[in-house]
């Protein structure tokens, strides 16, 4: 484990390779799972403020799911997530011309309609954050649907923390990420020198 300020980071974030390969997976992470995308409490208000700009990008079924369930749901543990369409894909997911799922929120962001890119849990995937008193644990979420992303990352030599540079900076700041990068590089160098 790597300890940095108020975060504890799994070694897998350093050791595993990952680069999303949408051509192969078709956005399966927007469909698979028990719930929609996890939402942080401060994102609920952002979602409320952004919805009218996001709505035109959504599928008809997605809009209907939001009308029936609300902009977000609260689960049995008291956590918030996006609603789903028939307990499958996220209500904010949309199919593109290649039959891949993309995010309506992110499309509205790309088009300059809103300033929020998408829920941080989606942006940080495959890292999942668990909040504890006084610190957050960052763990790499192994999921079979992402096997093509693992092999693509391996081919490109890109580790999880490198692939997720932008969302990690978004969540924790530039200074935190620079420290993380230094820690990771030092540990990787030490590990490779031990192997020699």
Short mmCIF file of C-alpha atoms in Angstrom, two decimals:
data_model
loop_
_atom_site.label_atom_id
_atom_site.label_comp_id
_atom_site.label_asym_id
_atom_site.label_seq_id
_atom_site.Cartn_x
_atom_site.Cartn_y
_atom_site.Cartn_z
CA UNK A 1 0.00 0.00 0.00
CA UNK A 2 1.08 3.53 -0.75
CA UNK A 3 0.18 6.23 1.77
CA UNK A 4 -0.09 9.79 0.47
CA UNK A 5 -1.63 12.52 2.61
CA UNK A 6 -5.21 11.41 3.39
CA UNK A 7 -5.19 8.55 0.84
CA UNK A 8 -4.11 4.93 0.92
CA UNK A 9 -3.47 3.57 -2.56
CA UNK A 10 -3.42 -0.10 -3.50
CA UNK A 11 -0.19 -1.41 -5.05
CA UNK A 12 -2.28 -2.55 -8.02
CA UNK A 13 -2.78 1.10 -9.01
CA UNK A 14 0.99 1.20 -9.53
CA UNK A 15 1.57 -2.33 -10.82
CA UNK A 16 -1.34 -3.00 -13.18
CA UNK A 17 -1.59 -1.76 -16.76
CA UNK A 18 -4.77 -0.21 -18.14
CA UNK A 19 -6.02 1.87 -21.09
CA UNK A 20 -9.73 1.84 -21.95
CA UNK A 21 -10.36 0.12 -25.26
CA UNK A 22 -13.86 1.23 -26.22
CA UNK A 23 -13.58 -0.48 -29.61
CA UNK A 24 -13.40 -3.84 -27.83
CA UNK A 25 -15.59 -3.44 -24.74
CA UNK A 26 -18.23 -1.11 -26.25
CA UNK A 27 -18.63 0.69 -22.91
CA UNK A 28 -19.69 -2.40 -20.97
CA UNK A 29 -18.94 -0.67 -17.64
CA UNK A 30 -21.96 1.59 -18.32
CA UNK A 31 -24.20 -1.51 -18.44
CA UNK A 32 -22.80 -4.17 -16.12
CA UNK A 33 -23.01 -4.05 -12.33
CA UNK A 34 -25.58 -3.86 -9.57
CA UNK A 35 -26.37 -0.15 -9.78
CA UNK A 36 -25.74 2.92 -11.90
CA UNK A 37 -22.64 5.06 -11.50
CA UNK A 38 -21.79 6.00 -7.89
CA UNK A 39 -22.33 9.70 -7.17
CA UNK A 40 -20.74 11.84 -4.47
CA UNK A 41 -23.08 14.03 -2.45
CA UNK A 42 -21.66 17.25 -3.91
CA UNK A 43 -22.40 15.91 -7.42
CA UNK A 44 -26.15 15.69 -6.74
CA UNK A 45 -26.60 19.45 -6.96
CA UNK A 46 -24.33 19.62 -10.03
CA UNK A 47 -26.48 16.97 -11.70
CA UNK A 48 -29.66 18.93 -10.86
CA UNK A 49 -28.14 22.11 -12.32
CA UNK A 50 -26.88 20.32 -15.46
CA UNK A 51 -29.81 18.06 -16.27
CA UNK A 52 -31.65 20.32 -18.74
CA UNK A 53 -28.43 20.70 -20.78
CA UNK A 54 -27.72 16.94 -20.61
CA UNK A 55 -31.26 15.78 -21.40
CA UNK A 56 -31.07 16.41 -25.20
CA UNK A 57 -28.11 13.98 -25.39
CA UNK A 58 -29.92 11.19 -23.57
CA UNK A 59 -31.82 8.29 -25.08
CA UNK A 60 -35.60 8.24 -24.83
CA UNK A 61 -35.34 5.29 -22.41
CA UNK A 62 -32.80 7.22 -20.31
CA UNK A 63 -35.08 10.26 -20.03
CA UNK A 64 -37.97 7.96 -19.08
CA UNK A 65 -35.83 6.25 -16.39
CA UNK A 66 -34.98 9.66 -14.88
CA UNK A 67 -38.64 10.71 -14.97
CA UNK A 68 -39.63 7.51 -13.15
CA UNK A 69 -36.72 7.18 -10.69
CA UNK A 70 -35.35 10.70 -10.35
CA UNK A 71 -32.00 12.21 -11.35
CA UNK A 72 -30.29 9.83 -8.92
CA UNK A 73 -31.21 7.09 -6.48
CA UNK A 74 -30.21 6.34 -2.90
CA UNK A 75 -29.30 2.69 -2.34
CA UNK A 76 -29.79 0.40 0.67
CA UNK A 77 -26.44 1.56 2.14
CA UNK A 78 -27.31 5.24 1.87
CA UNK A 79 -25.05 5.84 -1.16
CA UNK A 80 -26.15 7.68 -4.27
CA UNK A 81 -25.96 6.49 -7.87
CA UNK A 82 -27.41 7.20 -11.26
CA UNK A 83 -30.69 5.51 -12.19
CA UNK A 84 -30.61 2.65 -14.68
CA UNK A 85 -32.71 1.56 -17.63
CA UNK A 86 -34.32 -1.76 -16.70
CA UNK A 87 -31.58 -2.52 -14.14
CA UNK A 88 -29.02 -2.46 -16.97
CA UNK A 89 -27.30 0.56 -18.47
CA UNK A 90 -26.95 3.90 -16.76
CA UNK A 91 -29.80 6.26 -17.65
CA UNK A 92 -27.21 8.80 -18.84
CA UNK A 93 -25.60 6.34 -21.26
CA UNK A 94 -26.24 6.59 -24.98
CA UNK A 95 -25.33 4.37 -27.91
CA UNK A 96 -23.21 5.87 -30.67
CA UNK A 97 -23.07 4.91 -34.35
CA UNK A 98 -20.70 2.00 -33.51
CA UNK A 99 -23.15 0.65 -30.92
CA UNK A 100 -20.75 1.67 -28.13
CA UNK A 101 -22.05 3.30 -24.98
CA UNK A 102 -20.96 6.84 -24.21
CA UNK A 103 -21.96 9.30 -21.53
CA UNK A 104 -24.62 11.95 -22.25
CA UNK A 105 -23.15 14.08 -19.45
CA UNK A 106 -19.70 13.93 -21.03
CA UNK A 107 -21.10 14.69 -24.50
CA UNK A 108 -22.78 17.84 -23.11
CA UNK A 109 -19.42 18.75 -21.51
CA UNK A 110 -17.50 18.18 -24.78
CA UNK A 111 -19.99 20.40 -26.60
CA UNK A 112 -19.47 23.17 -24.03
CA UNK A 113 -23.01 23.00 -22.62
CA UNK A 114 -21.88 22.25 -19.03
CA UNK A 115 -18.64 22.53 -17.03
CA UNK A 116 -18.93 19.12 -15.28
CA UNK A 117 -17.25 16.33 -17.24
CA UNK A 118 -19.06 13.37 -15.65
CA UNK A 119 -19.33 11.70 -12.24
CA UNK A 120 -15.88 11.33 -10.71
CA UNK A 121 -16.51 7.61 -10.13
CA UNK A 122 -16.82 7.11 -13.91
CA UNK A 123 -13.84 9.32 -14.68
CA UNK A 124 -11.68 7.43 -12.16
CA UNK A 125 -12.65 3.94 -13.28
CA UNK A 126 -11.05 1.32 -12.75
CA UNK A 127 -10.16 2.92 -9.41
CA UNK A 128 -12.89 2.69 -6.80
CA UNK A 129 -12.71 4.88 -3.71
CA UNK A 130 -13.85 3.77 -0.28
CA UNK A 131 -14.20 6.54 2.29
CA UNK A 132 -13.17 5.96 5.89
CA UNK A 133 -12.84 8.32 8.85
CA UNK A 134 -9.86 10.51 8.02
CA UNK A 135 -8.74 8.84 4.77
CA UNK A 136 -9.81 7.42 1.44
CA UNK A 137 -8.72 4.03 0.06
CA UNK A 138 -8.07 3.86 -3.67
CA UNK A 139 -8.35 0.32 -5.02
CA UNK A 140 -8.03 -1.12 -8.48
CA UNK A 141 -11.29 -2.82 -9.45
CA UNK A 142 -10.56 -6.01 -11.43
CA UNK A 143 -13.39 -6.79 -13.79
CA UNK A 144 -13.45 -9.30 -16.62
CA UNK A 145 -15.17 -6.87 -18.97
CA UNK A 146 -12.01 -4.73 -18.85
CA UNK A 147 -9.58 -7.46 -19.94
CA UNK A 148 -9.03 -5.73 -23.30
CA UNK A 149 -8.13 -2.52 -21.43
CA UNK A 150 -5.56 -4.43 -19.37
CA UNK A 151 -3.88 -5.95 -22.43
CA UNK A 152 -4.06 -2.61 -24.30
CA UNK A 153 -2.41 -0.88 -21.33
CA UNK A 154 0.25 -3.60 -21.21
CA UNK A 155 0.95 -3.16 -24.93
CA UNK A 156 1.29 0.61 -24.49
CA UNK A 157 3.17 0.38 -21.17
CA UNK A 158 0.60 2.57 -19.38
CA UNK A 159 -0.13 1.85 -15.72
CA UNK A 160 -3.45 2.54 -13.99
CA UNK A 161 -2.23 5.70 -12.22
CA UNK A 162 -0.79 7.06 -15.49
CA UNK A 163 -3.97 6.37 -17.45
CA UNK A 164 -6.01 8.11 -14.73
CA UNK A 165 -3.80 11.20 -14.40
CA UNK A 166 -6.55 13.67 -15.39
CA UNK A 167 -9.27 12.37 -13.04
CA UNK A 168 -6.79 11.89 -10.17
CA UNK A 169 -5.76 15.54 -10.56
CA UNK A 170 -9.44 16.51 -10.77
CA UNK A 171 -10.12 14.68 -7.50
CA UNK A 172 -6.98 15.37 -5.44
CA UNK A 173 -5.10 18.21 -7.17
CA UNK A 174 -1.93 18.65 -9.20
CA UNK A 175 0.42 18.65 -6.18
CA UNK A 176 -1.02 15.36 -4.89
CA UNK A 177 -0.59 13.75 -8.31
CA UNK A 178 3.01 14.96 -8.65
CA UNK A 179 3.81 13.41 -5.26
CA UNK A 180 2.05 10.21 -6.29
CA UNK A 181 4.04 10.05 -9.53
CA UNK A 182 7.32 10.47 -7.63
CA UNK A 183 6.36 7.76 -5.13
CA UNK A 184 5.29 5.37 -7.90
CA UNK A 185 8.43 5.92 -9.98
CA UNK A 186 10.67 5.46 -6.94
CA UNK A 187 8.93 2.23 -5.96
CA UNK A 188 9.03 0.90 -9.53
CA UNK A 189 12.76 1.66 -9.77
CA UNK A 190 13.41 -0.05 -6.43
CA UNK A 191 11.42 -3.12 -7.53
CA UNK A 192 13.30 -3.38 -10.83
CA UNK A 193 16.69 -3.02 -9.12
CA UNK A 194 15.78 -5.85 -6.69
CA UNK A 195 14.96 -8.10 -9.66
CA UNK A 196 18.45 -7.63 -11.15
#
